[in-house]
Amino acid sequence: MLGISPEDLLKRAVVDASKELINESISEKLDLQILGFDASNKVVKIADLGCSVGPNTFFAVQNIIEAIELKFQNSSSLEFQVFFNDQSQNDFNTLFRSLPPSRNYFAAGVPGSFYDRLFPKSSLEFAHISNSLHWLSKVPKEVVDRNSPAWNKGSVQCSTGSSKEALRAYSAQFKSDIETFLTARAEEVVPGGLVFVLTAVVPDGIPISQTYAGAFYDVLGSCLNDLVKMGVLSEDKADSFNVPVYNPTPKELEAILKTNKNFNLEKMEELPQSITNAQITPKGFALGGRAAIEGFIKNHFGDEFADQIFNHFITKVEANSSKIQEKKHNHLNMFITLKRVVNCK
Amino acid sequence: MLGISPEDLLKRAVVDASKELINESISEKLDLQILGFDASNKVVKIADLGCSVGPNTFFAVQNIIEAIELKFQNSSSLEFQVFFNDQSQNDFNTLFRSLPPSRNYFAAGVPGSFYDRLFPKSSLEFAHISNSLHWLSKVPKEVVDRNSPAWNKGSVQCSTGSSKEALRAYSAQFKSDIETFLTARAEEVVPGGLVFVLTAVVPDGIPISQTYAGAFYDVLGSCLNDLVKMGVLSEDKADSFNVPVYNPTPKELEAILKTNKNFNLEKMEELPQSITNAQITPKGFALGGRAAIEGFIKNHFGDEFADQIFNHFITKVEANSSKIQEKKHNHLNMFITLKRVVNCK
């Protein structure tokens, strides 16, 4: 396991835990005739969106392929084409060089944001997105507007100290982004095709600040405030920093998905909570978090402040270790299966 | 033009010169009905094989798309998906970050050798390959076998000093590679689909050593021999070095293409010779050549010898400048259109 981060281990655990749910979805919800797999169409096209550089993306894709092979009696006549997507800043060179040599699919990389169109019309049978939909397309503009009631002074995301208006702005941005995501996928996924979503949620009724992710952003926010007090960062600079990330509650997510006209919500299940408990330590959490948000920190504060911010952050995470550990259970991963509606549009 | 190598300029000139021939081919040879573009199929899938990092690959693809739009009355209903292929060692990160922002196609990168299958069955309408098919899949094994009559002692490719047997081994490898290439493409390109090939050839009846490319390998071979005499390289090491590259004659190429059962040879034309004359200087030629074969040199001799070999090479190219210039006219670029046979296999 050398060289694999705790963040990666967690993602792997989430991917592994979803295997059985993917199997069930494909076994119960997939109509081979609608997709034409028993007749003319012999190529199954699968996209992994927000794939990063591997290896978790390869396991996820393999799970989907194995489930299709299980379902389809005559699977030896099928060919698989897999599209690995991430932002064009992703390291596709590393991804391509680490593709499994004995893979049974044709591989392609697709650069771009999954909030935009990435594929031609009706060109995918399956899409999969894991640990990515909590990244918003942007920071809601109100939360960094000093004149708005949603101004998120002193916080870097939805956490302790955020006003109701700030929370509402984050939630609205998330809703709008999911709708944008599904509108793009509705064009790309064939009728009857399936979209699998794995995403972290905040349990209903629990404030974000009482969750693991919330604790991360609370510590980061207080760390920036410390550096303002120490005269390292200007107050303006710290106040105008927010991270474009949001974890909805299951109810909130379900409501958005249920009103979508292009996809049916076929399955929505919590993954076993043991996944989270088993994998993360506070230090691992801090390092994993650093990898995830370092780009935002550097963009906003400049390269020269990133180390200073993260060094202070790690010290604070260690000092607050037991408080963070307490919040571990308040972190759920949901597995969702969406089916592209057949007679629509 | 700063930062663009003479090699790139030449490639660009070749791509530009082929534009009209691509237009003609698509206008005259493409059957929209067979491809289904007037009915169900609204997605045109194009592969550029051996694409490198751009920008020439973008110009080539744009030429094909514009020709299709010209031919197809109702082109606004079409969507284009372009697959950029090269070896997995290619810098796809640079390619993806330099994609034209205002492109009218969906882009994907496909890592792998074009001598293997790269795409699912019948998944492409067009393939394009420019300045790449002269790279063999490997050095023919006889030419580096001391006990074979084809042993290519003192030469690094087909050039002055190569035996007939060595030339025959190179030619046979080329034939076998083109057949492998076309067998893979026959699976991937739909019936009626077109493959465009741009490749350098040696005029019929002229020995390779009298060509521009031949001159390059002659100077490189004699440069290695100098370094053996100077005690820098061992004779064994120098003798066992050959470059997997071959430029056929037009007749040789035509014979291979005409016997292929999966593709019809629809067009085979020389590009205007002025292209070559206008673009290359001996130093540009040496630098462009270095970029092309540096990997082979480093692999065989080790990184530490590469600079020494190329420094000596550039000195020799400059000293032999006028001899090389004389051979400029013996360098032709061919444009070829192949059409996937409809009722075959």
Short mmCIF file of N, CA, C and O in Angstrom, two decimals, chain A residues 43 45 77 79-81 83 88-94 96-97 99 103 106-111 117-121 123 187-188, chain B residues 43 45 77 79-81 83 88-94 96-97 99 103 106-111 117-121 123 187-188:
data_model
loop_
_atom_site.label_atom_id
_atom_site.label_comp_id
_atom_site.label_asym_id
_atom_site.label_seq_id
_atom_site.Cartn_x
_atom_site.Cartn_y
_atom_site.Cartn_z
N VAL A 43 -21.12 -2.63 -28.99
CA VAL A 43 -20.09 -1.86 -28.30
C VAL A 43 -20.71 -1.15 -27.10
O VAL A 43 -21.68 -0.41 -27.23
N LYS A 45 -20.28 1.54 -24.28
CA LYS A 45 -19.45 2.71 -24.01
C LYS A 45 -19.73 3.22 -22.59
O LYS A 45 -20.86 3.48 -22.22
N SER A 77 -19.35 -11.52 -27.33
CA SER A 77 -19.52 -10.77 -28.58
C SER A 77 -19.49 -9.26 -28.35
O SER A 77 -19.53 -8.48 -29.29
N GLU A 79 -17.87 -5.57 -27.17
CA GLU A 79 -16.61 -4.85 -26.98
C GLU A 79 -16.91 -3.65 -26.08
O GLU A 79 -17.98 -3.07 -26.14
N PHE A 80 -15.94 -3.30 -25.26
CA PHE A 80 -16.12 -2.19 -24.32
C PHE A 80 -15.19 -1.04 -24.68
O PHE A 80 -14.01 -1.26 -24.99
N GLN A 81 -15.73 0.17 -24.64
CA GLN A 81 -14.90 1.36 -24.82
C GLN A 81 -15.10 2.25 -23.59
O GLN A 81 -16.24 2.59 -23.24
N PHE A 83 -14.22 5.72 -21.47
CA PHE A 83 -13.75 7.10 -21.55
C PHE A 83 -13.43 7.60 -20.14
O PHE A 83 -14.32 7.66 -19.29
N SER A 88 -8.88 19.28 -17.83
CA SER A 88 -7.69 19.17 -18.68
C SER A 88 -6.40 19.36 -17.88
O SER A 88 -5.32 19.04 -18.36
N GLN A 89 -6.50 19.87 -16.63
CA GLN A 89 -5.31 19.97 -15.78
C GLN A 89 -4.93 18.62 -15.16
O GLN A 89 -3.87 18.48 -14.56
N ASN A 90 -5.81 17.64 -15.26
CA ASN A 90 -5.52 16.32 -14.71
C ASN A 90 -4.28 15.72 -15.39
O ASN A 90 -3.98 16.05 -16.54
N ASP A 91 -3.58 14.83 -14.70
CA ASP A 91 -2.39 14.22 -15.30
C ASP A 91 -2.79 12.98 -16.11
O ASP A 91 -2.72 11.85 -15.62
N PHE A 92 -3.21 13.21 -17.34
CA PHE A 92 -3.61 12.10 -18.21
C PHE A 92 -2.41 11.25 -18.61
O PHE A 92 -2.56 10.06 -18.90
N ASN A 93 -1.21 11.84 -18.64
CA ASN A 93 -0.02 11.04 -18.99
C ASN A 93 0.16 9.90 -17.99
O ASN A 93 0.39 8.75 -18.38
N THR A 94 0.04 10.23 -16.70
CA THR A 94 0.16 9.20 -15.66
C THR A 94 -0.97 8.18 -15.79
O THR A 94 -0.76 6.97 -15.72
N PHE A 96 -2.66 7.30 -18.46
CA PHE A 96 -2.49 6.44 -19.63
C PHE A 96 -1.37 5.42 -19.42
O PHE A 96 -1.46 4.29 -19.87
N ARG A 97 -0.30 5.86 -18.74
CA ARG A 97 0.83 4.95 -18.54
C ARG A 97 0.54 3.89 -17.50
O ARG A 97 1.25 2.90 -17.40
N LEU A 99 -2.57 2.41 -17.21
CA LEU A 99 -3.72 1.59 -17.61
C LEU A 99 -3.38 0.11 -17.43
O LEU A 99 -2.28 -0.31 -17.77
N ARG A 103 -6.23 -5.19 -19.73
CA ARG A 103 -7.62 -4.74 -19.73
C ARG A 103 -8.38 -5.30 -20.94
O ARG A 103 -7.79 -5.50 -22.01
N PHE A 106 -11.22 -0.87 -24.75
CA PHE A 106 -10.48 0.19 -25.44
C PHE A 106 -10.57 1.45 -24.58
O PHE A 106 -11.65 1.82 -24.15
N ALA A 107 -9.42 2.08 -24.35
CA ALA A 107 -9.40 3.22 -23.43
C ALA A 107 -9.24 4.54 -24.17
O ALA A 107 -8.54 4.61 -25.19
N ALA A 108 -9.90 5.57 -23.65
CA ALA A 108 -9.72 6.93 -24.18
C ALA A 108 -9.78 7.91 -23.01
O ALA A 108 -10.41 7.63 -21.99
N GLY A 109 -9.11 9.04 -23.15
CA GLY A 109 -9.18 10.09 -22.15
C GLY A 109 -9.96 11.26 -22.71
O GLY A 109 -9.82 11.59 -23.88
N VAL A 110 -10.78 11.87 -21.86
CA VAL A 110 -11.60 13.00 -22.32
C VAL A 110 -11.41 14.18 -21.36
O VAL A 110 -11.85 14.12 -20.21
N PRO A 111 -10.72 15.23 -21.82
CA PRO A 111 -10.48 16.36 -20.94
C PRO A 111 -11.67 17.33 -20.92
O PRO A 111 -12.28 17.59 -21.96
N ARG A 117 -20.96 19.66 -21.76
CA ARG A 117 -21.07 18.49 -22.64
C ARG A 117 -19.67 17.97 -22.93
O ARG A 117 -18.74 18.75 -23.18
N LEU A 118 -19.52 16.66 -22.88
CA LEU A 118 -18.21 16.04 -23.11
C LEU A 118 -18.25 15.03 -24.24
O LEU A 118 -17.20 14.67 -24.80
N PHE A 119 -19.45 14.55 -24.58
CA PHE A 119 -19.61 13.46 -25.55
C PHE A 119 -20.72 13.79 -26.53
O PHE A 119 -21.62 14.57 -26.21
N PRO A 120 -20.69 13.16 -27.71
CA PRO A 120 -21.78 13.37 -28.67
C PRO A 120 -23.11 12.84 -28.12
O PRO A 120 -23.13 12.09 -27.14
N LYS A 121 -24.16 13.20 -28.82
CA LYS A 121 -25.50 12.76 -28.43
C LYS A 121 -25.60 11.24 -28.41
O LYS A 121 -25.10 10.57 -29.32
N SER A 123 -24.23 8.75 -27.01
CA SER A 123 -23.01 8.00 -27.32
C SER A 123 -22.50 7.19 -26.13
O SER A 123 -21.44 6.57 -26.23
N GLU A 187 -28.25 14.33 -22.68
CA GLU A 187 -27.94 14.34 -24.12
C GLU A 187 -27.04 13.16 -24.49
O GLU A 187 -27.16 12.58 -25.56
N GLU A 188 -26.13 12.82 -23.61
CA GLU A 188 -25.06 11.89 -23.95
C GLU A 188 -25.42 10.41 -23.72
O GLU A 188 -24.91 9.53 -24.40
N VAL B 43 -23.47 11.30 -35.66
CA VAL B 43 -22.17 11.55 -35.03
C VAL B 43 -21.06 11.06 -35.96
O VAL B 43 -21.04 9.90 -36.36
N LYS B 45 -17.26 10.23 -36.37
CA LYS B 45 -16.11 9.93 -35.52
C LYS B 45 -14.84 9.85 -36.37
O LYS B 45 -14.78 9.12 -37.34
N SER B 77 -26.79 19.52 -38.21
CA SER B 77 -27.36 18.45 -37.38
C SER B 77 -26.30 17.41 -36.99
O SER B 77 -26.59 16.50 -36.23
N GLU B 79 -22.76 15.99 -35.23
CA GLU B 79 -21.80 16.24 -34.16
C GLU B 79 -20.52 15.47 -34.50
O GLU B 79 -20.58 14.39 -35.08
N PHE B 80 -19.40 16.04 -34.14
CA PHE B 80 -18.12 15.42 -34.45
C PHE B 80 -17.42 14.98 -33.17
O PHE B 80 -17.39 15.73 -32.18
N GLN B 81 -16.85 13.78 -33.21
CA GLN B 81 -16.04 13.32 -32.09
C GLN B 81 -14.66 12.95 -32.65
O GLN B 81 -14.57 12.14 -33.58
N PHE B 83 -10.78 11.56 -32.08
CA PHE B 83 -9.89 10.78 -31.22
C PHE B 83 -8.45 11.06 -31.63
O PHE B 83 -8.06 10.77 -32.76
N SER B 88 1.53 5.76 -25.71
CA SER B 88 1.20 6.24 -24.36
C SER B 88 2.32 7.12 -23.80
O SER B 88 2.13 7.82 -22.82
N GLN B 89 3.52 7.09 -24.43
CA GLN B 89 4.60 7.99 -24.00
C GLN B 89 4.39 9.42 -24.51
O GLN B 89 5.10 10.34 -24.11
N ASN B 90 3.48 9.60 -25.43
CA ASN B 90 3.21 10.94 -25.96
C ASN B 90 2.76 11.88 -24.84
O ASN B 90 2.19 11.43 -23.85
N ASP B 91 2.99 13.17 -25.02
CA ASP B 91 2.57 14.12 -23.98
C ASP B 91 1.11 14.55 -24.22
O ASP B 91 0.85 15.59 -24.82
N PHE B 92 0.19 13.74 -23.75
CA PHE B 92 -1.23 14.05 -23.91
C PHE B 92 -1.64 15.25 -23.06
O PHE B 92 -2.59 15.95 -23.40
N ASN B 93 -0.93 15.48 -21.95
CA ASN B 93 -1.27 16.65 -21.12
C ASN B 93 -1.13 17.93 -21.94
O ASN B 93 -2.00 18.80 -21.92
N THR B 94 0.00 18.05 -22.67
CA THR B 94 0.20 19.23 -23.52
C THR B 94 -0.85 19.28 -24.62
O THR B 94 -1.42 20.33 -24.91
N PHE B 96 -3.90 18.06 -24.64
CA PHE B 96 -5.22 18.43 -24.12
C PHE B 96 -5.28 19.91 -23.74
O PHE B 96 -6.31 20.56 -23.92
N ARG B 97 -4.17 20.43 -23.18
CA ARG B 97 -4.20 21.83 -22.74
C ARG B 97 -4.11 22.79 -23.92
O ARG B 97 -4.40 23.98 -23.77
N LEU B 99 -5.76 22.18 -26.89
CA LEU B 99 -6.91 22.00 -27.79
C LEU B 99 -7.53 23.35 -28.12
O LEU B 99 -7.68 24.19 -27.23
N ARG B 103 -13.24 24.90 -30.68
CA ARG B 103 -13.43 23.75 -31.57
C ARG B 103 -14.90 23.33 -31.63
O ARG B 103 -15.64 23.49 -30.64
N PHE B 106 -16.10 17.13 -30.10
CA PHE B 106 -15.77 16.55 -28.80
C PHE B 106 -14.43 15.83 -28.95
O PHE B 106 -14.24 15.07 -29.88
N ALA B 107 -13.50 16.10 -28.04
CA ALA B 107 -12.14 15.57 -28.17
C ALA B 107 -11.90 14.43 -27.17
O ALA B 107 -12.38 14.46 -26.05
N ALA B 108 -11.11 13.45 -27.63
CA ALA B 108 -10.66 12.37 -26.75
C ALA B 108 -9.25 12.00 -27.15
O ALA B 108 -8.84 12.17 -28.30
N GLY B 109 -8.48 11.50 -26.18
CA GLY B 109 -7.12 11.01 -26.46
C GLY B 109 -7.11 9.50 -26.35
O GLY B 109 -7.77 8.94 -25.46
N VAL B 110 -6.41 8.84 -27.25
CA VAL B 110 -6.35 7.38 -27.23
C VAL B 110 -4.89 6.92 -27.25
O VAL B 110 -4.21 7.08 -28.27
N PRO B 111 -4.40 6.38 -26.12
CA PRO B 111 -3.01 5.96 -26.07
C PRO B 111 -2.82 4.57 -26.66
O PRO B 111 -3.65 3.68 -26.43
N ARG B 117 -5.08 -2.85 -32.37
CA ARG B 117 -6.44 -2.33 -32.32
C ARG B 117 -6.51 -1.22 -31.27
O ARG B 117 -5.93 -1.35 -30.18
N LEU B 118 -7.19 -0.13 -31.63
CA LEU B 118 -7.29 1.01 -30.72
C LEU B 118 -8.74 1.37 -30.41
O LEU B 118 -9.02 2.06 -29.43
N PHE B 119 -9.66 0.92 -31.31
CA PHE B 119 -11.06 1.33 -31.21
C PHE B 119 -11.97 0.11 -31.36
O PHE B 119 -11.57 -0.88 -31.98
N PRO B 120 -13.20 0.21 -30.86
CA PRO B 120 -14.15 -0.90 -31.06
C PRO B 120 -14.47 -1.09 -32.55
O PRO B 120 -14.17 -0.23 -33.38
N LYS B 121 -15.11 -2.21 -32.82
CA LYS B 121 -15.52 -2.53 -34.20
C LYS B 121 -16.42 -1.44 -34.78
O LYS B 121 -17.33 -0.96 -34.10
N SER B 123 -16.38 1.66 -35.38
CA SER B 123 -16.66 2.83 -34.54
C SER B 123 -16.08 4.12 -35.10
O SER B 123 -16.16 5.16 -34.46
N GLU B 187 -11.19 -3.41 -39.04
CA GLU B 187 -12.16 -3.71 -37.98
C GLU B 187 -12.83 -2.44 -37.49
O GLU B 187 -14.01 -2.43 -37.16
N GLU B 188 -12.07 -1.37 -37.43
CA GLU B 188 -12.53 -0.16 -36.73
C GLU B 188 -13.33 0.81 -37.62
O GLU B 188 -14.19 1.54 -37.12
#
